Tab-separated table of C-alpha atoms in Angstrom:
chain	number	residue	atom	x	y	z
A	1388	MET	CA	-4.563	29.848	13.481
A	1389	ASP	CA	-8.185	28.801	12.998
A	1390	LEU	CA	-9.049	27.078	9.742
A	1391	ASP	CA	-12.403	25.811	8.202
A	1392	LEU	CA	-10.611	23.048	6.233
A	1393	ALA	CA	-7.245	21.371	6.258
A	1394	PHE	CA	-6.448	19.151	3.073
A	1395	ILE	CA	-3.837	16.622	3.171
A	1396	ILE	CA	-2.544	15.117	-0.028
A	1397	LEU	CA	0.096	12.345	0.147
A	1398	HIS	CA	2.274	12.631	-2.967
A	1399	TYR	CA	4.548	10.021	-4.550
A	1400	MET	CA	6.088	10.793	-8.042
A	1401	SER	CA	2.694	11.699	-9.852
A	1402	LEU	CA	3.291	15.301	-10.076
A	1403	ASN	CA	0.559	16.141	-12.477
A	1404	ASP	CA	-2.028	14.413	-10.343
A	1405	THR	CA	-0.862	16.333	-7.339
A	1406	VAL	CA	-0.903	19.591	-9.044
A	1407	GLU	CA	-4.487	18.940	-10.568
A	1408	ALA	CA	-5.731	17.845	-7.107
A	1409	ILE	CA	-4.271	21.254	-5.502
A	1410	GLU	CA	-5.690	23.249	-8.287
A	1411	SER	CA	-9.123	21.558	-7.945
A	1412	ILE	CA	-9.302	22.682	-4.420
A	1413	ARG	CA	-8.237	26.236	-5.226
A	1414	LYS	CA	-11.028	26.277	-7.785
A	1415	PHE	CA	-13.922	24.944	-5.870
A	1416	ALA	CA	-13.190	25.576	-2.222
A	1417	ASP	CA	-16.222	27.311	-0.819
A	1418	THR	CA	-14.169	28.829	1.801
A	1419	ASP	CA	-10.949	31.003	1.912
A	1420	SER	CA	-9.949	29.542	5.327
A	1421	TYR	CA	-8.066	26.591	4.386
A	1422	LYS	CA	-4.572	25.176	3.914
A	1423	ILE	CA	-3.314	22.340	1.706
A	1424	ILE	CA	-0.600	20.120	3.237
A	1425	VAL	CA	1.195	18.100	0.542
A	1426	ILE	CA	3.299	15.276	2.045
A	1427	ASP	CA	5.914	14.077	-0.150
A	1428	ASN	CA	6.520	10.396	0.703
A	1429	TYR	CA	10.099	10.219	-0.525
A	1430	SER	CA	9.521	10.276	-4.107
A	1431	PRO	CA	12.503	8.943	-6.138
A	1432	ASP	CA	12.228	11.351	-8.846
A	1433	ASN	CA	12.499	15.211	-8.924
A	1434	SER	CA	8.783	15.709	-8.190
A	1435	PHE	CA	9.337	17.248	-4.762
A	1436	VAL	CA	11.798	19.882	-6.101
A	1437	GLU	CA	9.142	20.802	-8.784
A	1438	LEU	CA	6.442	21.057	-6.307
A	1439	ASN	CA	8.450	23.022	-3.759
A	1440	ASN	CA	9.479	25.489	-6.497
A	1441	ARG	CA	5.887	25.736	-7.963
A	1442	TYR	CA	4.303	26.518	-4.533
A	1443	SER	CA	7.131	28.056	-2.422
A	1444	ASN	CA	5.113	31.347	-2.462
A	1445	ASP	CA	1.984	30.181	-2.130
A	1446	SER	CA	0.409	30.899	1.393
A	1447	LYS	CA	-2.241	28.362	0.922
A	1448	VAL	CA	0.022	25.276	0.063
A	1449	ILE	CA	2.642	23.732	2.471
A	1450	ILE	CA	4.976	21.001	1.385
A	1451	ILE	CA	6.503	18.574	3.494
A	1452	HIS	CA	9.205	16.151	2.643
A	1453	ASN	CA	9.463	12.577	4.340
A	1454	ASP	CA	13.009	11.144	4.518
A	1455	GLN	CA	11.716	7.789	3.736
A	1456	ASN	CA	8.505	6.274	1.970
A	1457	LEU	CA	6.232	5.764	5.124
A	1458	GLY	CA	3.210	4.043	3.092
A	1459	PHE	CA	-0.288	5.435	3.178
A	1460	ALA	CA	-1.183	5.528	7.052
A	1461	LYS	CA	2.031	6.697	8.435
A	1462	GLY	CA	2.645	9.144	5.550
A	1463	ASN	CA	-0.873	10.575	6.013
A	1464	ASN	CA	-0.303	10.691	9.725
A	1465	ILE	CA	2.498	13.046	9.201
A	1466	GLY	CA	0.120	15.540	7.700
A	1467	ILE	CA	-2.698	15.083	10.237
A	1468	ASP	CA	-0.039	15.523	13.011
A	1469	PHE	CA	1.249	18.732	11.508
A	1470	VAL	CA	-2.144	20.320	11.130
A	1471	ARG	CA	-3.235	19.413	14.532
A	1472	LYS	CA	-0.050	20.989	16.034
A	1473	ASN	CA	-0.223	24.191	14.037
A	1474	PHE	CA	-3.882	24.877	13.442
A	1475	LYS	CA	-7.316	24.667	14.922
A	1476	THR	CA	-9.326	23.044	12.021
A	1477	ARG	CA	-12.954	22.444	11.733
A	1478	PHE	CA	-12.379	19.420	9.405
A	1479	VAL	CA	-9.353	17.612	8.066
A	1480	VAL	CA	-9.814	16.082	4.594
A	1481	VAL	CA	-7.309	13.321	3.503
A	1482	MET	CA	-7.478	12.838	-0.066
A	1483	ASN	CA	-5.323	10.871	-2.601
A	1484	ASN	CA	-3.501	13.052	-5.157
A	1485	ASP	CA	-5.700	11.209	-7.914
A	1486	THR	CA	-8.784	12.749	-6.620
A	1487	LEU	CA	-10.390	16.002	-7.566
A	1488	LEU	CA	-12.856	18.298	-6.437
A	1489	PHE	CA	-15.483	19.473	-9.034
A	1490	GLN	CA	-18.351	21.104	-6.844
A	1491	GLY	CA	-18.213	24.456	-4.946
A	1492	HIS	CA	-20.125	23.490	-1.611
A	1493	LEU	CA	-17.707	21.116	0.158
A	1494	PHE	CA	-17.407	23.182	3.408
A	1495	SER	CA	-21.009	24.014	3.496
A	1496	ASN	CA	-22.145	20.594	3.185
A	1497	LEU	CA	-19.709	19.135	5.552
A	1498	CYS	CA	-21.224	21.860	8.077
A	1499	LYS	CA	-24.630	20.559	7.439
A	1500	ALA	CA	-23.802	16.952	7.638
A	1501	PHE	CA	-21.892	17.465	11.111
A	1502	SER	CA	-24.980	19.328	12.335
A	1503	GLU	CA	-27.364	16.572	11.272
A	1504	HIS	CA	-25.060	13.365	12.089
A	1505	LYS	CA	-22.140	14.491	14.435
A	1506	PHE	CA	-19.936	12.250	12.261
A	1507	SER	CA	-16.311	11.433	13.281
A	1508	VAL	CA	-15.523	10.168	9.488
A	1509	LEU	CA	-17.304	11.289	6.228
A	1510	GLY	CA	-17.043	9.771	2.799
A	1511	PRO	CA	-18.492	11.407	-0.300
A	1512	MET	CA	-20.024	9.820	-3.403
A	1513	ILE	CA	-17.027	8.894	-5.615
A	1514	ILE	CA	-17.258	9.061	-9.369
A	1515	SER	CA	-14.321	6.554	-10.877
A	1516	GLY	CA	-12.784	7.056	-14.384
A	1517	ASP	CA	-15.158	4.545	-16.053
A	1518	GLY	CA	-18.139	6.841	-14.971
A	1519	SER	CA	-19.298	4.367	-12.289
A	1520	CYS	CA	-19.803	5.367	-8.537
A	1521	VAL	CA	-19.523	1.916	-6.788
A	1522	SER	CA	-16.531	2.871	-4.476
A	1523	ASN	CA	-18.454	4.317	-1.560
A	1524	PRO	CA	-19.683	2.963	0.631
A	1525	ILE	CA	-17.654	-0.368	0.712
A	1526	GLU	CA	-19.950	-3.334	0.723
A	1527	GLY	CA	-20.282	-5.465	3.735
A	1528	GLY	CA	-19.370	-4.525	7.385
A	1529	GLU	CA	-16.505	-5.650	9.471
A	1530	MET	CA	-14.656	-8.546	7.781
A	1531	SER	CA	-14.786	-11.604	10.334
A	1532	LEU	CA	-11.544	-13.364	11.476
A	1533	SER	CA	-12.204	-16.501	9.533
A	1534	GLU	CA	-12.736	-14.300	6.338
A	1535	ALA	CA	-9.566	-12.506	6.977
A	1536	LYS	CA	-7.572	-15.628	7.237
A	1537	SER	CA	-8.941	-17.080	4.117
A	1538	ARG	CA	-8.012	-13.826	2.188
A	1539	ILE	CA	-4.673	-13.776	3.667
A	1540	ALA	CA	-4.270	-17.527	2.447
A	1541	ILE	CA	-5.293	-16.565	-1.018
A	1542	THR	CA	-3.183	-13.496	-1.276
A	1543	LYS	CA	-0.012	-15.560	-0.100
A	1544	ARG	CA	-0.837	-17.940	-2.799
A	1545	MET	CA	-0.989	-15.573	-5.601
A	1546	HIS	CA	2.231	-14.016	-4.485
A	1547	PHE	CA	4.048	-17.495	-4.394
A	1548	LEU	CA	2.775	-17.888	-7.968
A	1549	SER	CA	3.836	-14.331	-9.164
A	1550	LYS	CA	7.398	-15.201	-8.056
A	1551	PHE	CA	7.395	-18.079	-10.944
A	1552	TYR	CA	5.414	-16.100	-13.461
A	1553	LEU	CA	2.421	-18.277	-12.885
A	1554	ASP	CA	0.128	-15.661	-11.372
A	1555	GLU	CA	-0.878	-14.247	-14.811
A	1556	ILE	CA	-2.602	-17.524	-15.776
A	1557	VAL	CA	-4.934	-17.397	-12.787
A	1558	TYR	CA	-4.899	-13.381	-12.724
A	1559	GLY	CA	-5.862	-13.437	-16.363
A	1560	LYS	CA	-8.541	-15.894	-15.933
A	1561	CYS	CA	-10.029	-14.033	-12.868
A	1562	ARG	CA	-9.733	-10.556	-14.805
A	1563	GLU	CA	-11.647	-11.945	-17.684
A	1564	LEU	CA	-14.519	-13.105	-15.506
A	1565	PHE	CA	-14.541	-9.975	-13.530
A	1566	ARG	CA	-14.902	-8.186	-16.931
A	1567	LYS	CA	-17.796	-10.445	-18.079
A	1568	ILE	CA	-19.522	-9.993	-14.569
A	1569	LYS	CA	-19.052	-6.118	-14.810
A	1570	LYS	CA	-20.126	-5.830	-18.278
A	1571	SER	CA	-23.302	-7.560	-17.458
A	1572	THR	CA	-24.153	-5.688	-14.241
A	1573	LYS	CA	-22.679	-2.193	-15.020
A	1574	GLU	CA	-25.801	-0.753	-15.876
A	1575	VAL	CA	-27.795	-1.898	-12.848
A	1576	PHE	CA	-24.875	-0.837	-10.552
A	1577	THR	CA	-24.348	2.551	-11.866
A	1578	LYS	CA	-27.674	3.581	-12.635
A	1579	LYS	CA	-30.100	1.846	-10.253
A	1580	LYS	CA	-28.294	1.150	-7.355
A	1581	PHE	CA	-25.734	3.906	-7.112
A	1582	CYS	CA	-27.913	6.655	-8.441
A	1583	VAL	CA	-31.087	5.853	-6.540
A	1584	GLU	CA	-30.276	3.875	-3.352
A	1585	ASN	CA	-27.048	5.518	-3.094
A	1586	TYR	CA	-28.412	9.023	-3.015
A	1587	ASN	CA	-29.378	8.165	0.531
A	1588	VAL	CA	-27.279	9.167	3.545
A	1589	LYS	CA	-25.815	5.848	5.111
A	1590	VAL	CA	-24.625	5.908	8.646
A	1591	ASP	CA	-22.029	3.634	10.233
A	1592	CYS	CA	-20.671	2.235	7.022
A	1593	LYS	CA	-17.298	1.123	5.657
A	1594	LEU	CA	-15.637	4.220	3.705
A	1595	HIS	CA	-13.174	4.234	0.831
A	1596	GLY	CA	-9.876	5.669	1.840
A	1597	SER	CA	-9.344	7.946	-1.178
A	1598	PHE	CA	-11.132	10.723	0.359
A	1599	LEU	CA	-12.034	10.931	3.909
A	1600	VAL	CA	-13.000	13.941	6.133
A	1601	PHE	CA	-12.394	13.688	9.875
A	1602	SER	CA	-13.975	15.822	12.375
A	1603	ASP	CA	-12.951	16.748	15.986
A	1604	LEU	CA	-14.866	13.887	17.387
A	1605	PHE	CA	-12.543	11.384	15.692
A	1606	PHE	CA	-9.433	13.247	17.081
A	1607	GLU	CA	-10.902	13.128	20.711
A	1608	VAL	CA	-10.293	9.304	20.510
A	1609	PHE	CA	-7.573	8.930	17.766
A	1610	ASP	CA	-4.460	10.592	16.773
A	1611	GLY	CA	-4.909	9.461	12.832
A	1612	PHE	CA	-4.815	6.186	11.023
A	1613	ASP	CA	-3.775	3.157	12.580
A	1614	PRO	CA	-0.027	2.997	11.797
A	1615	ARG	CA	0.701	-0.594	11.509
A	1616	THR	CA	0.038	-0.924	7.790
A	1617	PHE	CA	2.068	0.287	5.025
A	1618	LEU	CA	-0.669	0.033	2.168
A	1619	PHE	CA	-4.239	-1.730	2.006
A	1620	MET	CA	-6.821	-2.576	4.678
A	1621	GLU	CA	-6.619	0.945	5.933
A	1622	GLU	CA	-10.552	1.133	5.483
A	1623	ASN	CA	-11.211	-2.036	7.353
A	1624	ILE	CA	-8.882	-1.212	10.232
A	1625	LEU	CA	-10.428	2.222	10.547
A	1626	TYR	CA	-14.033	0.744	10.466
A	1627	VAL	CA	-13.311	-1.621	13.296
A	1628	HIS	CA	-11.857	1.143	15.461
A	1629	LEU	CA	-14.838	3.333	14.819
A	1630	VAL	CA	-17.312	0.570	15.472
A	1631	ARG	CA	-15.525	-0.506	18.686
A	1632	ASN	CA	-15.504	3.323	19.944
A	1633	HIS	CA	-19.106	4.075	19.013
A	1634	LEU	CA	-17.850	6.805	16.488
A	1635	ILE	CA	-20.031	7.564	13.382
A	1636	SER	CA	-18.777	6.945	9.961
A	1637	LEU	CA	-21.114	8.619	7.347
A	1638	TYR	CA	-21.626	8.069	3.691
A	1639	TYR	CA	-22.851	11.584	2.355
A	1640	PRO	CA	-23.524	11.639	-1.310
A	1641	GLU	CA	-24.401	15.263	-1.559
A	1642	ILE	CA	-20.619	15.762	-1.742
A	1643	VAL	CA	-19.245	14.140	-5.036
A	1644	ILE	CA	-15.505	13.914	-6.051
A	1645	PHE	CA	-13.737	12.170	-8.965
A	1646	HIS	CA	-11.043	9.474	-8.452
A	1647	LYS	CA	-8.742	8.537	-11.345
A	1648	GLU	CA	-7.586	5.490	-9.145
A	1649	ASP	CA	-4.067	3.922	-8.656
A	1650	ALA	CA	-2.034	6.873	-9.809
A	1651	SER	CA	0.776	6.290	-7.537
A	1652	THR	CA	1.217	2.456	-7.886
A	1653	ASP	CA	0.759	2.736	-11.608
A	1654	LYS	CA	3.563	5.315	-11.638
A	1655	SER	CA	5.897	3.070	-9.607
A	1656	PHE	CA	5.233	-0.376	-11.205
A	1657	GLY	CA	3.010	0.139	-14.126
A	1658	ASN	CA	0.366	-2.653	-14.738
A	1659	GLY	CA	2.244	-5.768	-14.943
A	1660	ARG	CA	3.691	-8.462	-12.704
A	1661	LYS	CA	5.858	-6.285	-10.666
A	1662	LYS	CA	2.669	-4.432	-9.423
A	1663	ARG	CA	0.973	-7.500	-8.538
A	1664	LEU	CA	4.054	-8.859	-6.593
A	1665	PHE	CA	3.921	-5.618	-4.682
A	1666	ILE	CA	0.250	-5.579	-4.089
A	1667	ASN	CA	-0.093	-9.186	-3.057
A	1668	SER	CA	2.991	-8.821	-0.887
A	1669	GLU	CA	1.785	-5.698	1.107
A	1670	ASN	CA	-1.821	-6.993	0.967
A	1671	ALA	CA	-0.852	-10.119	2.996
A	1672	LYS	CA	0.966	-7.989	5.624
A	1673	ALA	CA	-1.929	-5.676	5.791
A	1674	ILE	CA	-4.412	-8.447	6.424
A	1675	GLY	CA	-2.093	-9.841	9.018
A	1676	GLN	CA	-2.194	-6.489	10.840
A	1677	TYR	CA	-6.033	-6.470	10.547
A	1678	ILE	CA	-6.269	-9.950	12.239
A	1679	GLU	CA	-3.914	-8.463	15.109
A	1680	VAL	CA	-6.536	-5.526	15.388
A	1681	LEU	CA	-9.483	-8.067	15.490
A	1682	ASN	CA	-7.619	-9.983	18.320
A	1683	GLU	CA	-7.033	-7.086	20.563
């Protein structure tokens, strides 16, 4: 079966977010030739059953249940593999369950962008919950080996401190400093830089992982995401693979999506120490995998 678009949504507990993401596609898709593949990443609540009951008779939505939490890369790869085995698809969209479409010309713009730039991976402008659009493209190019080693050392120190409830002191000070910086620069970032400069197409840039569009050119080289990470650093590793294989990553701001941010981790851990422990631990592991990729 031929499709224009296949949407892959990785689901973990945040039922309302996943339903809103699905319904935004149904409302704004500018082609009827699409499927929505929802991958339940072994949610410990009843949300898989609820999703299955809700969409069991919907021909557009397919629900797949993982028998363990595979993390971001492997979890999404389950969906990518299913799509590629069962459909011939123009574009594969991998989107977080806390992202929403709110424009009606996604497919037409993707066709236009591919015709002009022959991209392997495309990222849209991302509007965040605070109204800013600073997520895409990600600042900076490939993180060097020395930068990665420095970052992993900092992350491990923060993880160690969090075990003894000392990270809140450091974290609190950093958070307050960030808020001051953000407050003083927010207007410059959102209005000038990201509503003027970022309304230009950018080629060969690092893209945010919350919403990525893959063309056949990507799948001629790769089967999906690098499966070595559980969470974090996927964008960095993807960018290294694209650059080294001379594939184009394209920032295309004519496509705009909304990102609520952190729905699954907030649902799992809340916003406190438990979440920071998880983030620091997984971040350190992921940076270690990124270093491995650099050394290959």
